[in-house]
Amino acid sequence: MGATFLRSFLVQGAWNYHTMLGTGFAFALLPGLRRLYRQDPDALEAAIRRHTEHFNAHPYLTGVALGAALRLEQEGADEGTVRRFKTAVRGPLGSLGDRLVWASWLPAVALASLVIYWLGAGWAWSSAFFLVVYNAGHLALRVWGLRAGWSAGREVAGRLRAAGLGELAERLGPVGAVLSGLLCGVLGAGPLADAGDGGLWVALASAGFVLGLAAGHRAWRAAAVGTVVAVAAVVVVSSLPGGAG
Amino acid sequence: MPIVLFRVDERLIHGQVVIGWGHALRPERYLVVDDDLAESAWEQELYALAATGVDVEFLTVGGARDRLDGWRADPTRSILLTRDVRSMARLGEGGALADEQVNLGGLHHEPGKSELLPYLFVTREDREELRRLADSGAEVSARDLPDASRVPLADLIEA
Amino acid sequence: MGGLQLFGLVVLGGLVGLDGTSVGQFMVSRPLIAGALAGWIVGDPATGIAMGAVLELFLLVSFPTGGSRFPEGSTATVVAVGTASAVGGPGALPLGVALGLAWGHLGGSTVTALRKANTRAAAAPGRPMGPGRVGRALTRGIGMDFARAVLLTAAGLTVGTGLLSSPARAWPLSDDRSLALLIVGGFVSAGISLHGLGGARARGLWFLTGAAMGVAAMRIL
């Protein structure tokens, strides 16, 4: 189980569009499969083959499927059951992980770290805060997932429901909104106000914020391209004869 | 329009359906039609986990055929999902899905399948079932997400 | 920039590139952390994290979700900080960040290209699927990803130091205004993040509470 835990950190190492996490999934299971099928090389090869098949989930929650797959193999479940389990579990593991980790936990900790940084904490405190807090949650989730899968096997749905990961993500929503507000307040009263120009920068930033709020992800490329173009424009204008430079 | 989407998607209830189509169509119920799943409590529990608060019913193809008209008359907005083409084609036998839009949303790669679109890989049997579904009167097209473009079946396989 | 520093930055680019998807995902690949580490290598962690923080603000809404293509912030931040340190001058920070934004986009496409190469390798038919082959396929995938991130970082540093030296010296804006210009773009991401959390109606009050607290904190500190 320890070896599988360590190997689970590499589960996305050979990400591809056909089997997605398949290769990494089989690699993480290998120590356990080797032990189970020590006497039977053909059975080992068949097991590796079924676990290199298509699999996809959130990487931090893949341990749930790894643990449960090992349990099923140990119980001697037939190939069809193993396949059906993996097919059924990847959807919930993917969507729960995306909502909890990528859409809630990571932005919340990143926002908090940025607030701390712009409030004046040095580089060491800001980055240590991010790494320690973020990975406390990250590692707890990985450890919990592998153990839950291993102990519950194909009945792991009950564990996932009882853990309330979706509800936790929901509860992090207001936290993220407060932190987002904090960051905007800190930046507005700090660097944007300090730049002067009669509130021009605060006004521009507010307009940008409203654009993002209204348009969602579609606004991202415009913001990035707009910023690069603005910087380039400053360079061009300053290089003109008699320009601002 | 109480069944707001008929979709073939191997992953059944997952991110694209819950978030992508869910935000656009606001379903109040998922109807999962599959003979094996209708018998398997532990699999139902797993699939239902991804539904985030929306009701899920699991039915056999036969059971679903009996209730199609009832769902159509019911004000509850439903998304009907099968995980293979065959179940949808059986559901549509005898014109039960005539003039309905049937959406192909995701069938992943496996050895021996051929690629129709990056998210759509089919076996030879799938092709026949698709033709059978279209011949029964359903309007079949592929689209993974509501804001993607719709590809009619005729552009995917030769008639 | 010394040869040892260049070597350090390129290796760092490879490592944080791996952390994004292939290995671990401890999020040392986030711009804030990659920036601090790159700054530490060039002897100026404070500038490193300043650039990392601005890029983090932009990439708040970009997550390493499996299938979708997003700018790669990790290697881009190393390129941004390394370039800024090498070119110096008043424009080092804004020009470095702008280069980082562009390079992140390029990085995202190299991730997609590598995944396609992995797909072709995984599709190679016929060979038996023994334990050895699984390990080799994974090692190959991780090695290729490391090489990709190393090359991407080295190329970015070469382009950046080649193109940006003289504009960085001639940069006309004050440090305060340069930072404000970049933060304006970053505010779009802050808006997108609130949109993703449920929008103004669901979360507006929470957001405004936070904003008031933020302004108050700045006044007091």
XYZ file of C-alpha atoms in Angstrom:
625
model
C 0.000 0.000 0.000
C 2.901 2.316 0.784
C 4.470 1.681 -2.621
C 1.128 2.279 -4.325
C 0.747 5.533 -2.395
C 4.144 6.799 -3.568
C 3.529 5.634 -7.129
C 0.140 7.377 -7.154
C 2.016 10.687 -7.405
C 3.069 9.640 -10.912
C -0.381 8.618 -12.078
C -0.488 11.347 -14.747
C 3.086 10.695 -15.915
C 2.095 9.337 -19.319
C -1.144 11.287 -19.868
C -2.528 10.604 -23.339
C -5.806 11.080 -25.172
C -6.614 7.378 -25.545
C -6.116 5.808 -22.129
C -5.566 9.076 -20.203
C -4.289 7.879 -16.799
C -4.230 4.199 -17.843
C -0.456 3.719 -17.854
C 0.037 5.521 -14.551
C -2.845 3.612 -12.975
C -1.335 0.224 -13.820
C 2.107 1.408 -12.699
C 0.739 2.403 -9.283
C -0.961 -0.989 -8.879
C 2.069 -3.026 -9.976
C 3.546 -3.794 -6.527
C 0.183 -5.091 -5.302
C -0.547 -7.041 -8.489
C 2.902 -8.639 -8.397
C 2.247 -9.877 -4.879
C -1.218 -11.217 -5.739
C -0.171 -13.005 -8.919
C 3.321 -14.119 -7.902
C 2.607 -17.704 -8.968
C 0.880 -16.883 -12.239
C 2.614 -14.735 -14.853
C -0.306 -15.031 -17.281
C -2.775 -13.719 -14.701
C -0.362 -10.894 -13.894
C -0.178 -9.903 -17.529
C -3.963 -10.007 -17.860
C -4.315 -7.824 -14.759
C -1.812 -5.297 -16.099
C -3.656 -5.259 -19.387
C -7.010 -4.459 -17.781
C -5.508 -1.727 -15.625
C -3.696 0.035 -18.466
C -7.098 0.525 -20.089
C -8.740 3.928 -20.186
C -9.062 5.621 -16.821
C -9.516 9.226 -15.843
C -10.198 10.959 -12.552
C -8.858 13.778 -10.448
C -5.244 12.838 -9.611
C -5.672 13.412 -5.858
C -8.726 11.138 -5.739
C -7.365 8.438 -8.049
C -6.226 6.673 -4.856
C -9.874 5.815 -4.139
C -9.979 3.812 -7.371
C -6.490 2.365 -6.842
C -7.326 1.128 -3.347
C -10.670 -0.307 -4.395
C -9.186 -1.960 -7.504
C -6.565 -3.673 -5.365
C -9.288 -4.833 -2.986
C -11.321 -6.227 -5.898
C -8.281 -8.030 -7.304
C -7.507 -9.452 -3.874
C -11.074 -10.684 -3.488
C -10.740 -12.413 -6.844
C -13.449 -10.346 -8.523
C -13.932 -11.214 -12.178
C -12.585 -8.998 -14.904
C -16.008 -7.645 -15.840
C -16.671 -6.427 -12.295
C -13.278 -4.705 -12.064
C -13.905 -2.971 -15.369
C -17.411 -1.919 -14.432
C -16.217 -0.558 -11.107
C -13.510 1.568 -12.711
C -15.939 2.826 -15.338
C -18.486 3.841 -12.731
C -16.082 5.443 -10.268
C -14.115 7.708 -12.616
C -16.982 10.161 -13.207
C -17.666 10.995 -9.548
C -13.939 11.057 -8.717
C -13.292 13.444 -11.577
C -16.125 15.829 -10.878
C -15.737 15.798 -7.084
C -11.997 16.443 -7.395
C -12.430 19.206 -9.945
C -14.996 20.971 -7.806
C -13.232 20.506 -4.501
C -9.574 20.949 -5.468
C -9.291 22.919 -8.697
C -12.364 25.110 -8.317
C -12.335 25.651 -4.523
C -9.279 24.640 -2.509
C -6.502 25.782 -4.841
C -8.005 29.223 -5.605
C -8.827 29.802 -1.928
C -5.261 29.071 -0.758
C -3.736 30.970 -3.694
C -5.936 34.010 -2.982
C -5.056 33.901 0.712
C -1.342 33.710 -0.139
C -1.614 36.701 -2.497
C -3.440 38.704 0.187
C -0.715 37.869 2.699
C 1.960 38.784 0.178
C 0.488 42.162 -0.748
C -0.182 42.943 2.882
C 3.582 42.921 3.245
C 4.659 39.431 4.278
C 8.017 38.591 2.728
C 8.635 36.067 -0.020
C 9.526 33.306 2.430
C 6.360 33.574 4.541
C 4.067 33.971 1.556
C 5.398 30.964 -0.304
C 5.717 28.800 2.825
C 2.110 29.601 3.728
C 0.909 28.514 0.306
C 2.911 25.287 0.178
C 2.167 24.154 3.739
C -1.554 24.937 3.816
C -2.280 23.754 0.275
C -0.405 20.487 0.629
C -1.865 19.725 4.058
C -5.215 19.460 2.268
C -3.718 17.770 -0.792
C -1.928 15.018 1.122
C -4.829 14.454 3.519
C -7.101 13.875 0.522
C -4.690 11.421 -1.094
C -4.180 9.410 2.093
C -7.895 9.353 2.895
C -8.787 8.298 -0.667
C -6.433 5.344 -0.893
C -7.494 4.052 2.534
C -11.198 4.524 1.839
C -10.897 2.639 -1.459
C -8.879 -0.183 0.055
C -11.208 -0.708 3.014
C -14.541 -0.325 1.181
C -13.788 -1.874 -2.229
C -16.656 -1.540 -4.648
C -18.925 -0.198 -1.876
C -16.824 2.962 -1.692
C -19.716 5.158 -2.865
C -21.024 5.236 0.710
C -17.675 6.489 2.001
C -17.517 9.188 -0.644
C -21.013 10.328 0.186
C -20.352 10.302 3.946
C -17.159 12.332 3.492
C -19.239 15.157 2.036
C -16.580 16.359 -0.417
C -19.159 18.090 -2.595
C -20.635 19.905 0.421
C -17.137 20.927 1.484
C -16.560 22.460 -1.949
C -19.874 24.269 -1.606
C -18.843 25.688 1.777
C -15.561 26.964 0.341
C -17.506 29.153 -2.118
C -18.177 32.053 0.293
C -14.618 31.730 1.626
C -13.269 32.164 -1.908
C -15.543 35.168 -2.484
C -14.373 36.890 0.718
C -10.727 36.217 -0.171
C -11.266 37.497 -3.700
C -12.772 40.658 -2.214
C -9.920 41.005 0.257
C -7.374 40.746 -2.535
C -9.142 43.351 -4.660
C -9.457 45.673 -1.660
C -5.792 45.282 -0.764
C -4.649 45.853 -4.349
C -7.031 48.777 -4.844
C -5.993 50.592 -1.658
C -2.357 49.571 -2.127
C -0.555 49.350 -5.482
C -3.390 50.829 -7.589
C -3.951 53.835 -5.322
C -0.192 54.329 -4.931
C 0.225 54.669 -8.694
C -1.797 57.900 -8.454
C -3.100 59.511 -11.657
C -6.326 60.567 -9.938
C -7.803 57.116 -9.499
C -7.304 56.162 -13.160
C -5.833 52.770 -12.283
C -8.553 51.920 -9.788
C -11.160 52.785 -12.422
C -9.455 50.699 -15.120
C -9.082 47.735 -12.767
C -12.736 47.962 -11.735
C -13.763 47.902 -15.382
C -11.585 44.834 -15.911
C -13.149 43.152 -12.907
C -16.679 43.760 -14.170
C -15.689 42.393 -17.589
C -14.427 39.179 -15.986
C -17.455 38.902 -13.732
C -19.848 39.292 -16.642
C -18.090 37.234 -19.301
C -16.443 34.463 -17.257
C -13.629 32.453 -18.780
C -14.124 33.950 -22.224
C -12.607 37.197 -20.911
C -9.311 35.592 -19.939
C -7.617 35.632 -23.306
C -8.661 39.243 -23.847
C -7.049 40.192 -20.526
C -3.788 38.418 -21.279
C -3.541 39.652 -24.849
C -4.596 43.145 -23.778
C -1.872 43.308 -21.148
C 0.837 42.102 -23.543
C -0.336 44.624 -26.162
C -0.388 47.446 -23.584
C 3.191 46.676 -22.527
C 4.293 46.478 -26.168
C 2.538 49.775 -26.881
C 4.447 51.475 -24.076
C 7.690 50.179 -25.587
C 6.774 51.382 -29.082
C 5.600 54.820 -27.939
C 8.707 55.356 -25.824
C 10.984 54.456 -28.736
C 9.411 56.997 -31.094
C 11.478 60.163 -31.576
C 10.218 62.750 -29.134
C 8.145 60.097 -27.330
C 7.529 59.776 -23.634
C 11.020 58.303 -23.081
C -40.493 19.416 -23.764
C -40.068 17.373 -20.607
C -37.227 15.170 -21.856
C -34.831 17.966 -22.644
C -31.952 15.793 -23.885
C -31.424 12.254 -25.181
C -27.714 11.507 -24.972
C -25.399 8.568 -25.605
C -22.401 9.001 -23.301
C -20.315 6.171 -21.896
C -19.506 8.238 -18.818
C -23.220 8.824 -18.123
C -23.474 11.460 -15.366
C -20.209 13.431 -15.283
C -18.776 16.925 -15.594
C -19.814 17.665 -19.193
C -23.371 16.556 -18.497
C -23.766 18.052 -15.019
C -21.983 21.353 -15.661
C -22.019 21.860 -19.437
C -25.512 20.628 -20.279
C -26.831 21.015 -16.744
C -26.301 24.781 -16.710
C -27.851 25.158 -20.139
C -30.870 22.876 -19.649
C -31.454 22.898 -15.861
C -32.611 19.269 -15.571
C -34.545 18.121 -12.508
C -33.978 14.409 -13.126
C -31.555 12.071 -14.889
C -32.979 8.919 -16.440
C -30.235 6.340 -16.936
C -31.357 3.566 -19.268
C -29.239 0.426 -19.140
C -30.233 -3.188 -18.499
C -27.116 -4.063 -16.476
C -27.123 -0.918 -14.341
C -30.787 -1.301 -13.516
C -29.838 -4.492 -11.655
C -26.705 -3.297 -9.870
C -27.114 -1.303 -6.659
C -23.430 -0.562 -6.056
C -22.938 0.830 -9.554
C -26.052 2.978 -9.239
C -24.675 4.460 -6.038
C -21.442 5.434 -7.776
C -23.116 7.015 -10.792
C -25.615 8.863 -8.612
C -22.743 10.463 -6.660
C -21.924 12.714 -9.585
C -25.471 14.048 -9.956
C -25.092 16.714 -7.224
C -28.591 17.061 -5.886
C -30.525 16.105 -9.032
C -32.672 12.933 -8.837
C -31.452 9.890 -10.735
C -33.553 6.927 -11.880
C -32.111 3.745 -13.347
C -34.244 1.739 -15.747
C -34.075 -1.175 -18.136
C -34.671 -0.422 -21.807
C -38.020 -2.212 -21.612
C -39.029 -0.259 -18.520
C -38.047 3.017 -20.132
C -40.048 2.279 -23.308
C -43.165 1.822 -21.182
C -42.698 5.168 -19.507
C -41.523 7.384 -22.394
C -44.954 8.897 -23.013
C -45.459 9.520 -19.309
C -42.169 11.436 -19.089
C -43.062 13.473 -22.137
C -46.279 14.590 -20.458
C -44.627 15.167 -17.060
C -43.487 18.761 -16.346
C -40.290 17.494 -14.648
C -37.334 18.313 -16.908
C -35.365 15.149 -17.571
C -32.115 14.230 -19.286
C -32.151 10.653 -20.602
C -28.768 8.935 -20.844
C -27.540 5.622 -22.209
C -23.958 4.473 -22.108
C -24.002 2.752 -25.482
C -25.594 3.201 -28.876
C -27.338 -0.153 -28.663
C -29.511 0.801 -25.675
C -30.594 4.028 -27.389
C -31.358 2.161 -30.618
C -33.443 -0.382 -28.703
C -35.248 2.457 -26.948
C -36.108 3.932 -30.331
C -37.410 0.697 -31.905
C -40.695 1.101 -33.733
C -40.351 4.878 -33.946
C -40.498 5.585 -30.193
C -37.879 8.328 -30.681
C -39.181 9.529 -34.052
C -38.329 13.212 -34.657
C -36.438 13.452 -31.357
C -32.917 14.893 -31.335
C -30.487 12.238 -30.105
C -27.119 13.544 -28.991
C -23.884 11.545 -29.228
C -21.709 12.864 -26.415
C -18.819 10.535 -25.720
C -17.590 7.023 -26.526
C -13.928 6.602 -25.697
C -11.134 4.911 -27.558
C -10.655 1.154 -27.393
C -8.592 -1.136 -29.564
C -10.604 -2.028 -32.655
C -12.737 1.105 -32.617
C -12.503 3.775 -35.274
C -12.538 7.504 -34.644
C -15.439 9.637 -35.820
C -14.548 12.652 -33.696
C -11.943 13.128 -30.960
C -14.581 12.209 -28.367
C -16.348 9.569 -30.440
C -14.930 6.129 -31.187
C -17.193 3.369 -32.540
C -17.152 -0.329 -33.329
C -18.650 -1.807 -36.461
C -21.702 -2.862 -34.401
C -22.079 0.726 -33.149
C -22.259 1.909 -36.758
C -25.065 -0.519 -37.487
C -26.931 0.498 -34.352
C -26.533 4.173 -35.301
C -28.071 3.476 -38.694
C -30.882 1.529 -37.032
C -31.514 4.459 -34.674
C -31.592 6.939 -37.555
C -33.823 4.659 -39.626
C -36.320 4.530 -36.766
C -36.812 8.271 -37.215
C -34.504 9.836 -34.612
C -32.384 12.807 -35.664
C -28.913 11.758 -34.579
C -26.014 14.174 -34.238
C -22.809 14.546 -32.244
C -22.023 17.387 -29.856
C -20.024 17.092 -26.647
C -21.020 20.433 -25.094
C -23.922 22.812 -25.742
C -21.678 25.547 -27.173
C -19.840 23.162 -29.530
C -21.053 22.781 -33.083
C -23.462 19.976 -33.912
C -22.258 17.355 -36.380
C -25.095 15.450 -38.119
C -24.806 11.677 -38.326
C -24.670 11.831 -42.131
C -21.338 13.689 -41.854
C -19.942 11.029 -39.520
C -20.794 7.761 -41.240
C -21.780 6.878 -44.783
C -25.495 6.119 -44.974
C 23.584 35.849 -15.784
C 26.189 33.293 -14.839
C 26.330 29.854 -16.405
C 25.498 28.185 -13.103
C 22.416 30.382 -12.652
C 21.268 29.656 -16.201
C 21.692 25.954 -15.565
C 19.751 26.271 -12.303
C 16.874 28.105 -13.979
C 16.594 25.614 -16.807
C 16.534 22.654 -14.389
C 13.992 24.492 -12.231
C 11.849 25.024 -15.335
C 11.986 21.272 -15.991
C 11.009 20.406 -12.424
C 8.137 22.852 -12.020
C 6.949 21.827 -15.496
C 6.750 18.218 -14.281
C 4.843 19.241 -11.162
C 2.091 20.764 -13.309
C 0.804 17.396 -14.511
C 3.197 14.474 -14.549
C 4.729 14.261 -11.107
C 3.221 15.021 -7.739
C 1.185 18.159 -8.312
C 2.344 19.747 -5.084
C 1.697 23.029 -6.874
C 5.286 24.240 -6.736
C 4.276 24.850 -10.361
C 2.061 27.766 -9.325
C 3.574 31.099 -10.448
C 3.855 32.388 -6.873
C 6.138 29.500 -5.872
C 7.977 29.111 -9.180
C 8.657 32.872 -9.044
C 10.093 32.731 -5.524
C 12.293 29.754 -6.454
C 13.533 31.339 -9.689
C 14.246 34.564 -7.783
C 16.177 32.602 -5.185
C 18.346 31.070 -7.928
C 19.209 34.468 -9.422
C 19.796 35.930 -5.955
C 16.666 38.094 -5.754
C 13.698 36.161 -4.332
C 11.782 39.379 -3.570
C 11.636 40.381 -7.247
C 10.971 36.752 -8.145
C 7.886 36.531 -5.972
C 6.724 39.996 -7.046
C 6.568 38.747 -10.645
C 5.186 35.390 -9.525
C 2.407 37.140 -7.586
C 1.326 39.164 -10.624
C 1.306 36.048 -12.832
C -0.516 34.109 -10.097
C -3.191 36.794 -10.137
C -3.625 36.276 -13.888
C -3.627 32.471 -13.619
C -5.966 32.263 -10.614
C -8.554 30.807 -12.939
C -6.260 28.353 -14.747
C -6.144 24.865 -13.295
C -4.311 21.764 -14.437
C -7.518 19.899 -15.311
C -6.731 16.798 -17.332
C -8.112 17.364 -20.796
C -8.320 21.094 -21.243
C -5.599 23.332 -22.564
C -4.564 26.217 -20.396
C -1.500 28.431 -20.279
C 1.367 26.796 -18.437
C 2.260 29.172 -15.626
C 5.211 27.242 -14.206
C 7.820 27.416 -16.985
C 6.471 30.834 -18.011
C 7.224 32.263 -14.567
C 10.777 30.902 -14.572
C 11.288 32.491 -18.003
C 9.801 35.787 -16.794
C 11.941 36.015 -13.652
C 15.140 34.810 -15.353
C 14.712 37.286 -18.193
C 13.991 40.188 -15.846
C 17.094 39.391 -13.836
C 19.249 39.160 -16.958
C 18.081 42.318 -18.726
C 17.704 44.584 -15.669
C 16.595 48.188 -16.103
C 13.319 49.907 -15.143
C 11.259 47.777 -17.569
C 12.500 44.395 -16.358
C 9.374 43.576 -14.328
C 6.596 44.572 -16.777
C 8.425 43.197 -19.814
C 9.222 39.972 -17.971
C 5.580 39.510 -16.951
C 4.376 40.207 -20.507
C 6.861 37.659 -21.833
C 5.607 35.215 -19.199
C 2.013 35.635 -20.369
C 3.013 34.957 -23.965
C 5.293 32.073 -23.037
C 2.597 30.473 -20.895
C 0.398 30.247 -23.945
C 3.164 28.599 -25.961
C 3.799 26.246 -23.028
C 0.161 25.169 -23.053
C 0.441 24.123 -26.683
C 3.609 22.099 -26.030
C 1.729 20.186 -23.306
C -0.956 19.301 -25.847
C 1.665 18.274 -28.410
C 3.380 15.970 -25.903
C 0.050 14.362 -25.007
C -0.516 13.628 -28.678
C 2.935 12.032 -28.865
C 2.096 9.951 -25.762
C -1.134 8.910 -27.460
C 0.734 7.635 -30.511
C 3.205 5.779 -28.304
C 0.396 4.201 -26.263
C -1.366 3.141 -29.449
C 1.608 1.139 -30.747
C -0.085 -2.253 -31.073
C 0.848 -5.871 -30.737
C 3.465 -5.957 -28.029
C 2.751 -7.853 -24.806
C 1.834 -5.664 -21.847
C 4.344 -6.917 -19.291
C 5.279 -5.123 -16.074
C 8.450 -3.792 -17.678
C 6.610 -2.057 -20.478
C 4.335 -0.138 -18.108
C 7.320 1.202 -16.193
C 9.141 2.107 -19.408
C 6.108 3.896 -20.854
C 5.769 5.958 -17.696
C 9.481 6.752 -17.513
C 9.381 7.776 -21.139
C 6.361 10.035 -20.583
C 7.937 11.733 -17.575
C 11.336 12.066 -19.291
C 9.761 13.629 -22.360
C 7.789 16.067 -20.210
C 10.954 17.090 -18.354
C 12.829 17.581 -21.635
C 9.903 19.595 -23.000
C 9.853 21.914 -19.990
C 13.667 22.301 -20.019
C 13.724 23.227 -23.709
C 10.765 25.555 -23.314
C 12.493 27.375 -20.451
C 15.834 27.612 -22.259
C 14.161 28.906 -25.411
C 12.190 31.471 -23.429
C 15.277 32.772 -21.667
C 17.129 33.033 -24.976
C 14.313 34.909 -26.669
C 13.690 37.115 -23.647
C 17.261 38.208 -23.067
C 17.777 38.702 -26.813
C 14.696 40.846 -27.397
C 14.044 42.703 -24.190
C 17.399 44.219 -23.115
C 17.073 47.563 -24.834
C 13.319 48.105 -24.310
C 13.838 47.312 -20.612
C 16.450 50.099 -20.368
C 14.249 52.585 -22.242
C 11.050 51.775 -20.298
C 9.415 55.131 -19.457
C 6.890 54.316 -16.710
C 7.617 54.472 -13.003
C 7.656 51.222 -11.017
C 4.308 52.094 -9.407
C 2.614 52.674 -12.751
C 4.165 49.584 -14.320
C 2.786 47.420 -11.519
C -0.628 49.102 -11.733
C -0.772 48.454 -15.486
C -0.220 44.730 -14.916
C -2.678 44.519 -12.017
C -5.436 46.022 -14.183
C -5.217 42.936 -16.409
C -5.117 40.702 -13.356
C -8.388 42.157 -12.076
C -10.150 40.518 -15.014
C -9.092 37.170 -13.524
C -10.390 38.219 -10.124
C -13.738 38.963 -11.791
C -13.694 35.602 -13.578
C -13.015 33.836 -10.293
C -16.062 35.466 -8.696
C -18.069 34.505 -11.785
C -16.932 30.896 -11.275
C -17.860 30.979 -7.588
C -21.456 31.739 -8.452
C -21.492 35.328 -9.696
C -22.385 38.643 -8.142
C -25.883 37.719 -7.004
C -24.805 34.623 -5.051
C -21.487 35.866 -3.704
C -21.535 39.645 -4.107
C -22.104 40.382 -0.439
C -19.261 38.105 0.600
C -17.019 39.758 -1.974
C -17.881 43.284 -0.838
C -17.321 42.329 2.809
C -13.878 41.060 1.867
C -13.125 44.173 -0.193
C -14.047 46.471 2.701
C -11.836 44.466 5.024
C -8.993 44.640 2.499
C -9.201 48.420 2.125
C -9.374 48.818 5.895
C -6.372 46.549 6.405
C -4.296 48.604 3.947
C -5.252 51.851 5.686
C -4.240 50.481 9.064
C -0.998 48.746 8.053
